Short mmCIF file of C-alpha atoms and ligand atoms in Angstrom, two decimals:
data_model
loop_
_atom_site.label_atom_id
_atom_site.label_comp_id
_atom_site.label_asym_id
_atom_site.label_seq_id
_atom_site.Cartn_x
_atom_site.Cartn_y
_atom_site.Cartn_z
CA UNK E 209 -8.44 34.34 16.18
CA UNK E 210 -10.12 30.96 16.69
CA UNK E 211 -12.86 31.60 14.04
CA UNK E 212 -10.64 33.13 11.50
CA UNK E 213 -8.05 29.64 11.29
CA UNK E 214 -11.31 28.09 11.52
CA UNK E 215 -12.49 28.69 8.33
CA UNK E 216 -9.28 27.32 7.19
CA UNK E 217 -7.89 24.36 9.69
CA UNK E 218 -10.95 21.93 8.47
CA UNK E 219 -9.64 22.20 4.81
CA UNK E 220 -7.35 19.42 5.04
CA UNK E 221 -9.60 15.83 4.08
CA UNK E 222 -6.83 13.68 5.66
CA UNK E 223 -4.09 14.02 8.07
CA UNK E 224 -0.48 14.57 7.66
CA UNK E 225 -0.68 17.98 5.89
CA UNK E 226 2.37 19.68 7.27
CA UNK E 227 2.80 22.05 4.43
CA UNK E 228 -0.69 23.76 5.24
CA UNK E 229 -0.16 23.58 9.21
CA UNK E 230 3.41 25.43 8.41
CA UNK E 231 2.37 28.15 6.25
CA UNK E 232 -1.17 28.69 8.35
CA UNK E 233 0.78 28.92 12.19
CA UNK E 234 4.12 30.37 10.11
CA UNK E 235 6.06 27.69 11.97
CA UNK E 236 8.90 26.24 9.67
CA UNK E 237 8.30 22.42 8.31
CA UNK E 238 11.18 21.00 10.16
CA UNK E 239 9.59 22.03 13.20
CA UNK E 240 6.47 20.43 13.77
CA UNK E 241 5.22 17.47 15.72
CA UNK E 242 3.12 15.43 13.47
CA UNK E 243 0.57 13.46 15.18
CA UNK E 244 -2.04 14.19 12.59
CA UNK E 245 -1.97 10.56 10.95
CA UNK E 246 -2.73 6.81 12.05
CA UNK E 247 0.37 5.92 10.46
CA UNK E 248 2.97 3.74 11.92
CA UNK E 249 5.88 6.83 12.00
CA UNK E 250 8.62 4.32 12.16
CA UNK E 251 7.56 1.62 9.76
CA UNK E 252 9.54 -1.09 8.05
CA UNK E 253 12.98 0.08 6.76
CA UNK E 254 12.88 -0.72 2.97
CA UNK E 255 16.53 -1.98 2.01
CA UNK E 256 18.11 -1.58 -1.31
CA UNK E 257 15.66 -2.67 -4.06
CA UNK E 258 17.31 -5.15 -6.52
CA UNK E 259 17.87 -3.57 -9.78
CA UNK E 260 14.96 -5.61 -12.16
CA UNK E 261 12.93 -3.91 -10.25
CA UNK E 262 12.92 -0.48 -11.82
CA UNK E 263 13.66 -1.49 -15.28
CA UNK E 264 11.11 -4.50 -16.24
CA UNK E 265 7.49 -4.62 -16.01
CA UNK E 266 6.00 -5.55 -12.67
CA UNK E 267 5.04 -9.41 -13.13
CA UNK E 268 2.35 -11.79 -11.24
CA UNK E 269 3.77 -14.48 -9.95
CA UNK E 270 7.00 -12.63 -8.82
CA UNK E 271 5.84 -14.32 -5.05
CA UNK E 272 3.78 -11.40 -3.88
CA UNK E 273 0.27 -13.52 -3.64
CA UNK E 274 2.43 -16.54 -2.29
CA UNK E 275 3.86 -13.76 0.23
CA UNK E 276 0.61 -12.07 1.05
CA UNK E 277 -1.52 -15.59 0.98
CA UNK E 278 1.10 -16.47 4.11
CA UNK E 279 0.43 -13.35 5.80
CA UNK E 280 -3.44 -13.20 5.04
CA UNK E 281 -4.06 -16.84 5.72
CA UNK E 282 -6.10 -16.86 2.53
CA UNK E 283 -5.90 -17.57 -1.12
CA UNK E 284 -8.64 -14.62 -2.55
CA UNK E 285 -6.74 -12.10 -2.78
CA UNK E 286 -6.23 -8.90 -5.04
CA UNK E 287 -2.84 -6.37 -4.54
CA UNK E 288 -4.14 -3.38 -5.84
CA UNK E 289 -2.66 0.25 -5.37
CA UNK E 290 -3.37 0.88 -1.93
CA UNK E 291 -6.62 0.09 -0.51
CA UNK E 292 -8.04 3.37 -2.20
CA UNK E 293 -7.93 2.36 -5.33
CA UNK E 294 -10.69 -0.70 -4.46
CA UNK E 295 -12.69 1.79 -2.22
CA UNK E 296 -13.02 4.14 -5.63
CA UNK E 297 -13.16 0.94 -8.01
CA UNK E 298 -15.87 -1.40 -5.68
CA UNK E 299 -18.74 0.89 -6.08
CA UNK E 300 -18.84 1.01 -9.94
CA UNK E 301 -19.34 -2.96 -9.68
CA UNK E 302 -23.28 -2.52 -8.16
CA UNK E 303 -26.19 -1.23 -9.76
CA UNK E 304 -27.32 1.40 -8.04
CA UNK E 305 -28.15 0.49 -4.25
CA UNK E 306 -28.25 1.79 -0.82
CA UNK E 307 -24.90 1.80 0.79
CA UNK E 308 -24.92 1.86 4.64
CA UNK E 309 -21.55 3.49 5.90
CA UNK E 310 -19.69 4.03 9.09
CA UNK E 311 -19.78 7.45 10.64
CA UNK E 312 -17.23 9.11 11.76
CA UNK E 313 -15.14 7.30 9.58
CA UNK E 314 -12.95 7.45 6.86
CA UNK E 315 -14.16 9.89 4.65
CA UNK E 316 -13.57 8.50 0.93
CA UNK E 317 -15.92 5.28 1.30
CA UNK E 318 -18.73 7.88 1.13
CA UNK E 319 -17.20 10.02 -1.34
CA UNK E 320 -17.17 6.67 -3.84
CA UNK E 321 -20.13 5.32 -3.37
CA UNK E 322 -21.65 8.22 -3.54
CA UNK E 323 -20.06 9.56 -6.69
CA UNK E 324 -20.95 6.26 -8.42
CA UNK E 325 -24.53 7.13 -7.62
CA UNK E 326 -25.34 5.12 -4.80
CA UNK E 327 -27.71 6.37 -1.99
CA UNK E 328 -25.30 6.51 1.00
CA UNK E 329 -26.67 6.91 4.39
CA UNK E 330 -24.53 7.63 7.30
CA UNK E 331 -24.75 5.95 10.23
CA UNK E 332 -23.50 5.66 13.85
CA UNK E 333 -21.84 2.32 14.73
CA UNK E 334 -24.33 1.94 17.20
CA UNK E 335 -27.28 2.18 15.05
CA UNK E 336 -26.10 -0.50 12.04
CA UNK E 337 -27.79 -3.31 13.35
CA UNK E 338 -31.20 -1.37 13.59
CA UNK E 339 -31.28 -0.31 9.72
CA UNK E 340 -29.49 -3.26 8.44
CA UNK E 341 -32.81 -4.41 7.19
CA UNK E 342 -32.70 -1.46 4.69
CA UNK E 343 -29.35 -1.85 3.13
CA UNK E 344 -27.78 -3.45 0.40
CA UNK E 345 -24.16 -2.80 0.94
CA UNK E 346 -22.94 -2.43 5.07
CA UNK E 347 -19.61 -0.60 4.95
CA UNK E 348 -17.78 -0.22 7.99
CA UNK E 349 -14.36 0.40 9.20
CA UNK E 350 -12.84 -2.09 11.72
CA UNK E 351 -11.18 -1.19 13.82
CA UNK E 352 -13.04 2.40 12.91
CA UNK E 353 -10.76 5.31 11.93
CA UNK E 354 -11.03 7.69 13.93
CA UNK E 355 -12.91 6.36 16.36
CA UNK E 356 -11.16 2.89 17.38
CA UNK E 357 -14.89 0.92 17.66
CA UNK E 358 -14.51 -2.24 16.88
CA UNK E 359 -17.05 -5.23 15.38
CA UNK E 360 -16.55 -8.54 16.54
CA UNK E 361 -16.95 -12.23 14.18
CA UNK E 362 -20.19 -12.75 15.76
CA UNK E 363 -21.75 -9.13 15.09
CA UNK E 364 -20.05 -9.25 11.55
CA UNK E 365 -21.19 -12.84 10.63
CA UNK E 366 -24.51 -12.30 11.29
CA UNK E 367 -24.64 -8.56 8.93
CA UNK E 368 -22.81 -10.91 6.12
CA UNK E 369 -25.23 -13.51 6.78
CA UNK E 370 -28.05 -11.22 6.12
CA UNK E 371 -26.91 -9.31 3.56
CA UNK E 372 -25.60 -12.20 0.99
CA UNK E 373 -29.36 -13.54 1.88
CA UNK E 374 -30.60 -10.66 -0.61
CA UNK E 375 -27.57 -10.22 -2.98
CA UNK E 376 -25.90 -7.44 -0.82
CA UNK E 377 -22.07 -6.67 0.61
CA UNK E 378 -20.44 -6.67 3.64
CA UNK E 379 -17.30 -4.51 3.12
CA UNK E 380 -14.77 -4.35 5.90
CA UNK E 381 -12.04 -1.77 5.81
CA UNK E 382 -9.67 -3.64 7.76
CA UNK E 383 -6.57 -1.07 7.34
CA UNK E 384 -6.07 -0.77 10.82
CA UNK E 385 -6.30 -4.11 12.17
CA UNK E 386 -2.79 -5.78 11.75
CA UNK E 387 -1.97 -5.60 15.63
CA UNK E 388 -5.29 -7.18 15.68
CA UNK E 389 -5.20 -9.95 13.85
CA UNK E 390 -7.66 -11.78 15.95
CA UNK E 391 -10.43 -9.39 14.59
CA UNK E 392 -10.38 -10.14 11.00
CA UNK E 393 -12.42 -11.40 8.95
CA UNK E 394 -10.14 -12.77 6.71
CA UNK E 395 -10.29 -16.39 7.15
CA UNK E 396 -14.19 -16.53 6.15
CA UNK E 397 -13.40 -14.64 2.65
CA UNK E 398 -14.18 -16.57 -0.53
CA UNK E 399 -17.70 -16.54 -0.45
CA UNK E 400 -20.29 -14.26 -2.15
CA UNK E 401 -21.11 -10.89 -0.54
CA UNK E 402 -17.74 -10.56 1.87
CA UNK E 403 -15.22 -7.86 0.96
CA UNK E 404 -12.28 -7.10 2.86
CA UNK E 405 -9.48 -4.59 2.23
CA UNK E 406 -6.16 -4.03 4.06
CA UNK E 407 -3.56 -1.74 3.50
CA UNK E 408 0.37 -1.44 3.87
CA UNK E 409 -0.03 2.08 4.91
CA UNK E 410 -0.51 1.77 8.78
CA UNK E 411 0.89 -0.43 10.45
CA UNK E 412 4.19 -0.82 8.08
CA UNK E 413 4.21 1.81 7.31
CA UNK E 414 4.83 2.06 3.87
CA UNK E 415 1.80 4.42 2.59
CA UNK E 416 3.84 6.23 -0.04
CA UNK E 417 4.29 2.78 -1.72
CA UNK E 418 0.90 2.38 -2.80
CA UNK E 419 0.17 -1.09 -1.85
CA UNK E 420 -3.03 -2.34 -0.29
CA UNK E 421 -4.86 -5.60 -1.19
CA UNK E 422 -8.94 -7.01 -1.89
CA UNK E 423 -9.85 -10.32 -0.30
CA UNK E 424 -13.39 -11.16 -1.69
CA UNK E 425 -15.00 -14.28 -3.74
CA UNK E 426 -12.79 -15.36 -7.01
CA UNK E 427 -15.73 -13.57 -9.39
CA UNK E 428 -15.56 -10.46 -7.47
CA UNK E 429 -11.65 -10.21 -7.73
CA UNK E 430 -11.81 -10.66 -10.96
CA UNK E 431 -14.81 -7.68 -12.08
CA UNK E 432 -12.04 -5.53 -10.04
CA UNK E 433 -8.92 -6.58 -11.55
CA UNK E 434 -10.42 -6.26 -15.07
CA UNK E 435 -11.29 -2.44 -13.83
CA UNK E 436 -7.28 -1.87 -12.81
CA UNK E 437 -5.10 -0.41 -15.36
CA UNK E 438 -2.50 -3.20 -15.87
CA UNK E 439 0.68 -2.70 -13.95
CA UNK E 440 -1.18 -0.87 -11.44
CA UNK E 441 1.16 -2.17 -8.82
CA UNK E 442 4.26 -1.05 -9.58
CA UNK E 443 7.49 -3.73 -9.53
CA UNK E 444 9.16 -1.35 -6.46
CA UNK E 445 5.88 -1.47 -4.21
CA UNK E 446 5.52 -5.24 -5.49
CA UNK E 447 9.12 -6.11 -4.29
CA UNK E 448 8.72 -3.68 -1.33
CA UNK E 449 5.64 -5.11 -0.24
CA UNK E 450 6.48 -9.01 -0.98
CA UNK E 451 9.84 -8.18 1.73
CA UNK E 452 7.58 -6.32 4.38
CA UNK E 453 5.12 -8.58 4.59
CA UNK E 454 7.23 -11.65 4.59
CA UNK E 455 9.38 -9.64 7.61
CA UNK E 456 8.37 -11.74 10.62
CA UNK E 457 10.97 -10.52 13.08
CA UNK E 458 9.90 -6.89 12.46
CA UNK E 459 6.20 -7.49 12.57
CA UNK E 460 6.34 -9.25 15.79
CA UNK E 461 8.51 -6.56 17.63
CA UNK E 462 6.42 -3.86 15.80
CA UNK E 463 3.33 -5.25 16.92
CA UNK E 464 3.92 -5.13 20.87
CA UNK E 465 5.72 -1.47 20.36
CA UNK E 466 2.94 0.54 18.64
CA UNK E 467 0.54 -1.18 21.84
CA UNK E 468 3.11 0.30 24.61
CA UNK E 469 3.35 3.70 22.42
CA UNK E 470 -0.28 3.67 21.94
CA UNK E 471 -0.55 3.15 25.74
CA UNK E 472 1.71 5.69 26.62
CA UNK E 473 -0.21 8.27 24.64
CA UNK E 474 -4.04 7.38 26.22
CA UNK E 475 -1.72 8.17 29.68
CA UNK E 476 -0.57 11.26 28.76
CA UNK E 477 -3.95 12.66 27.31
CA UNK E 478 -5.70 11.12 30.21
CA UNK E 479 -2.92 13.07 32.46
CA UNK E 480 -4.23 16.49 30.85
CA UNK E 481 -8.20 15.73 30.94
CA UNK E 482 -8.53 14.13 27.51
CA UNK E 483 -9.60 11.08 28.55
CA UNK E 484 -9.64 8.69 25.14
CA UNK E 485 -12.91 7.42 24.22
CA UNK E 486 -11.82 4.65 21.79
CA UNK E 487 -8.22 3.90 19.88
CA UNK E 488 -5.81 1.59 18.24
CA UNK E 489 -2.01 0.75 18.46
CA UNK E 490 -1.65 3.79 16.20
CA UNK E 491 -3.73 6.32 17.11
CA UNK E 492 -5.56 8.05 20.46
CA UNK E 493 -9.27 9.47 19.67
CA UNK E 494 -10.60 12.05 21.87
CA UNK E 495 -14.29 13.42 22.01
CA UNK E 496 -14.47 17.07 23.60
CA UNK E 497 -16.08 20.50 23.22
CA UNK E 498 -12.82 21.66 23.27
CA UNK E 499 -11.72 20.34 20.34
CA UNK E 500 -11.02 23.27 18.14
CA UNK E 501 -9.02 24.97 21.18
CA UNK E 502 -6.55 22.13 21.88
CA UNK E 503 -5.76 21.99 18.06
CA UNK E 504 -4.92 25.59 17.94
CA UNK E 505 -3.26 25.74 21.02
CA UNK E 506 -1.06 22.80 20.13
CA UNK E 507 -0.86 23.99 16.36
CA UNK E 508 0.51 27.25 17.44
CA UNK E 509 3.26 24.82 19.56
CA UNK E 510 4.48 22.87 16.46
CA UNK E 511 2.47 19.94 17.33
CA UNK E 512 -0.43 18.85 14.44
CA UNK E 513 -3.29 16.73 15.44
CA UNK E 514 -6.24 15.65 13.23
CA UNK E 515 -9.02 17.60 14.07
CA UNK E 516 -12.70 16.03 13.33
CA UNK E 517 -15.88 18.62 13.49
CA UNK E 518 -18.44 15.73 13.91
CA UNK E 519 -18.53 15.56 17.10
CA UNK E 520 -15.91 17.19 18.33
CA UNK E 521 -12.75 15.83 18.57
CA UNK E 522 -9.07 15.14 18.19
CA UNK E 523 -6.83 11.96 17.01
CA UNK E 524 -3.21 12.10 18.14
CA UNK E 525 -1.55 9.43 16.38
CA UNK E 526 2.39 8.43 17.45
CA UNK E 527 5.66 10.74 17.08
CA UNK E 528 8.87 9.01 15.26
CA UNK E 529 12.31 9.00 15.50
CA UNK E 530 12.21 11.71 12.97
CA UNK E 531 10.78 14.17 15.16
CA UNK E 532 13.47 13.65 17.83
CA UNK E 533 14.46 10.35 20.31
CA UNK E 534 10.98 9.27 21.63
CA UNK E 535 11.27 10.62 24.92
CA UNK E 536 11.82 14.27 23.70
CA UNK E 537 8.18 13.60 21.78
CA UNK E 538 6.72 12.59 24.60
CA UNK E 539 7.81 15.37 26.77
CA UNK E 540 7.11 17.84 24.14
CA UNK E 541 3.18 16.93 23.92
CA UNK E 542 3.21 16.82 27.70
CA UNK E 543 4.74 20.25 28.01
CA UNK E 544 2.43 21.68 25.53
CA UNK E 545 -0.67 20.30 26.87
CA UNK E 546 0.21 21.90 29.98
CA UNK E 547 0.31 25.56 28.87
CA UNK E 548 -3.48 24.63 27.61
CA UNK E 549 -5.82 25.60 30.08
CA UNK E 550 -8.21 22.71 29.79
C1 PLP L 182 -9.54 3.39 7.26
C2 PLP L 182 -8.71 3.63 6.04
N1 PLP L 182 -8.83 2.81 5.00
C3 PLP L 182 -8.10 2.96 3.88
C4 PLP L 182 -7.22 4.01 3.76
C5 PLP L 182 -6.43 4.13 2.47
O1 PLP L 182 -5.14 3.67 2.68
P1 PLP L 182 -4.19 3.15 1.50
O2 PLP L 182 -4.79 3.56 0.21
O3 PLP L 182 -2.88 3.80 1.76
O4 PLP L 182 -4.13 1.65 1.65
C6 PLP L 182 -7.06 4.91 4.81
C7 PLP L 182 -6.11 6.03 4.69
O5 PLP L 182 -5.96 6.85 5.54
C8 PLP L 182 -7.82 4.71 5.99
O6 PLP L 182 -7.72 5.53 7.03
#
C-alpha cells in the first residue's frame, strides 16, 4: 500500500493541496486537517475593500511604499506580486553565473535560476561557508523553509561582504521571518550585491493576495521593476496589503500567538517521538526514517502534512479556526498520532 501512494503522495511541489490528498485517501475536502503549509491559518481579517479599488487602475503613491517603508524600516523597496514573482524575475538580471542555494529549501529558487541558465549547486546550510569562495550568487532561506535554520547578521555580513567584493549577490528569502524581526537583514539594504525578499503570505496570512516585496540597491529595483508587467500589483492586494501591514494591534498579538501555537505543536510531536529538529512560529520540521509512514498514517486520518523525501521528513504547520475551535485540532493530531505505532 505504502509504495503504491508513494508513487503519487510526492507529486505535490508545495503544500496545501487538499484536492489531491481528498481524492488520493477518498476522504471528503471538508474533512481534512491541513497542516501541510507554513502559512499563518488565521491571518489578518481583510475588511470591506473601498470601492476605487476594483474599478481604477492600481496607482504608486496610493501609501503602500510609505506603509511598507514603516514596517520594513527601509526606503529600497519593490511590491511586486508575491515574493515569487522576484525569485522567477532576479535570475534573468545576471549573466550566467554560479548560484549557490539552500538545501532543503524552498524549491522554486532552484527551479529559476536554473531555468535562466545558471549553474545551481545545492548545498547544505552547513557547508555554505566552505564553498562560498566558488560562488557568485549565495541564496539562502532565513529562517530556512522547511528546515527552521537560521543565519545570523554576523554570518550573513561577512557572505555579503565577500560576495559584493567580486560583483556577486547575497539573496535572502526572508518570507518567514516576521516574528523575527531581529534576524533581518533589512536595515543594511541599499547597497550593491544585497537582496532581500519578504512576503505577505506567512505570517498574515494573506497568500492568495499576491503581495510580496524586493528590498535591494535603487539600480537593482529598478532592472526588476522595468521586467514587471505594469499593474502587476493589483489595486485590491495594494489596498489589502497597505491595511495589513499598517495593522499594529494585530501584528503584535499575532506575533506572540503563532510562538505559543508553534510551541504547543514541538510538545505534542515531541509527546509521540517526533522530536523537532528545527522550526518557526509557523511550522514544526521533523527528520525521521519514518517519514513516509506517519504521512500515510495521518493522511488516511484526515490530517495532511508536507512530506519532504530529502532526508526524510515531515513539516506540520498550525490548524485554524476553520478546521474546528483550536483545542479540537490539537486533540485531533494527538489522537491520531497515537494510533501510529512509532
Ligand atoms: C521560503 C518561501 N519564499 C517565498 C515563497 C513564495 O511566497 P509568495 O509568493 O506568496 O510571497 C514561499 C512560498 O511558499 C516560501 O516558502
Amino acid at each position: 500500500l505504502l509504495d503504491n501512494q508513494h508513487l503519487s503522495f510526492e507529486h505535490p511541489a508545495h503544500g496545501g493541496n487538499l484536492r489531491w490528498a481528498a481524492e488520493q485517501f477518498n476522504i471528503p475536502y471538508n474533512e481534512w486537517l491541513d497542516l501541510s503549509t507554513g502559512l499563518n491559518p488565521n491571518g489578518w481579517p481583510v475588511p470591506q475593500l473601498s470601492p476605487e479599488c476594483w474599478s481604477i487602475l492600481p496607482q504608486e503613491g496610493d501609501g503602500l511604499e510609505d506603509v511598507a517603508h514603516r514596517y520594513y524600516g527601509t526606503n529600497y523597496v519593490l511590491p511586486v506580486a508575491g515574493s515569487q514573482a522576484a525569485i522567477s524575475k532576479l535570475p534573468t538580471l545576471r549573466k550566467a553565473s554560479r548560484v549557490g542555494i539552500i538545501t532543503p529549501g524552498y524549491a522554486e529558487h532552484a527551479r529559476a535560476w536554473q531555468g535562466a541558465g545558471h549553474e545551481v549547486v545545492a548545498l547544505d546550510a552547513n557547508d555554505l561557508d566552505k564553498h562560498l569562495p566558488e560562488l557568485d550568487v549565495l541564496v539562502i532561506i532565513n529562517p530556512n523553509n522547511p528546515t527552521g535554520e537560521i543565519f545570523n547578521n554576523e554570518q550573513l555580513q561577512n557572505w555579503w561582504t565577500q560576495l559584493r567584493a567580486r560583483g556577486g549577490w547575497l539573496v535572502i528569502d526572508e518570507a518567514f521571518i516576521d516574528s523575527t524581526p531581529e534576524l533581518s537583514m533589512l536595515q543594511h539594504v541599499g547597497e550593491e550585491g544585497l537582496i532581500v525578499l519578504r512576503s505577505l503570505g506567512k505570517f498574515f496570512g494573506l497568500a492568495g493576495v499576491r503581495v510580496g516585496f524586493v528590498f535591494a540597491w535603487q539600480t537593482l529595483l529598478n532592472r526588476l521593476k522595468n521586467e514587471m508587467d505594469p499593474w502587476s500589483v493589483n489595486g485590491p492586494a495594494r489596498e489589502v496589503a497597505r491595511k495589513a501591514l499598517a495593522d499594529r494591534d494585530w501584528q503584535r498579538e499575532t506575533s506572540d500567538n503563532l510562538k505559543g501555537k508553534s510551541e504547543h505543536l514541538a510538545e505534542i510531536l515531541k509527546g509521540h517521538g517526533l522530536q523537532p529538529s528545527g522550526g518557526t512560529s509557523l511550522f514544526q520540521y521533523c527528520v525521521t526514517s519514518a517519514a513516509e509512514k506517519v504521512f500515510h498514517a495521518l493522511a488516511e486520518q484526515g490530517i495532511l502534512v508536507r512530506y519532504f523525501s530529502s532526508p526524510k521528513a515531515l513539516r506540520f504547520g498550525l490548524p485554524g479556526f476553520a478546521d474546528g475551535a483550536p483545542e479540537q485540532s490539537w486533540q485531533r493530531l494527538d489522537r491520531a498520532l497515537k494510533k501510529i505505532n512509532l
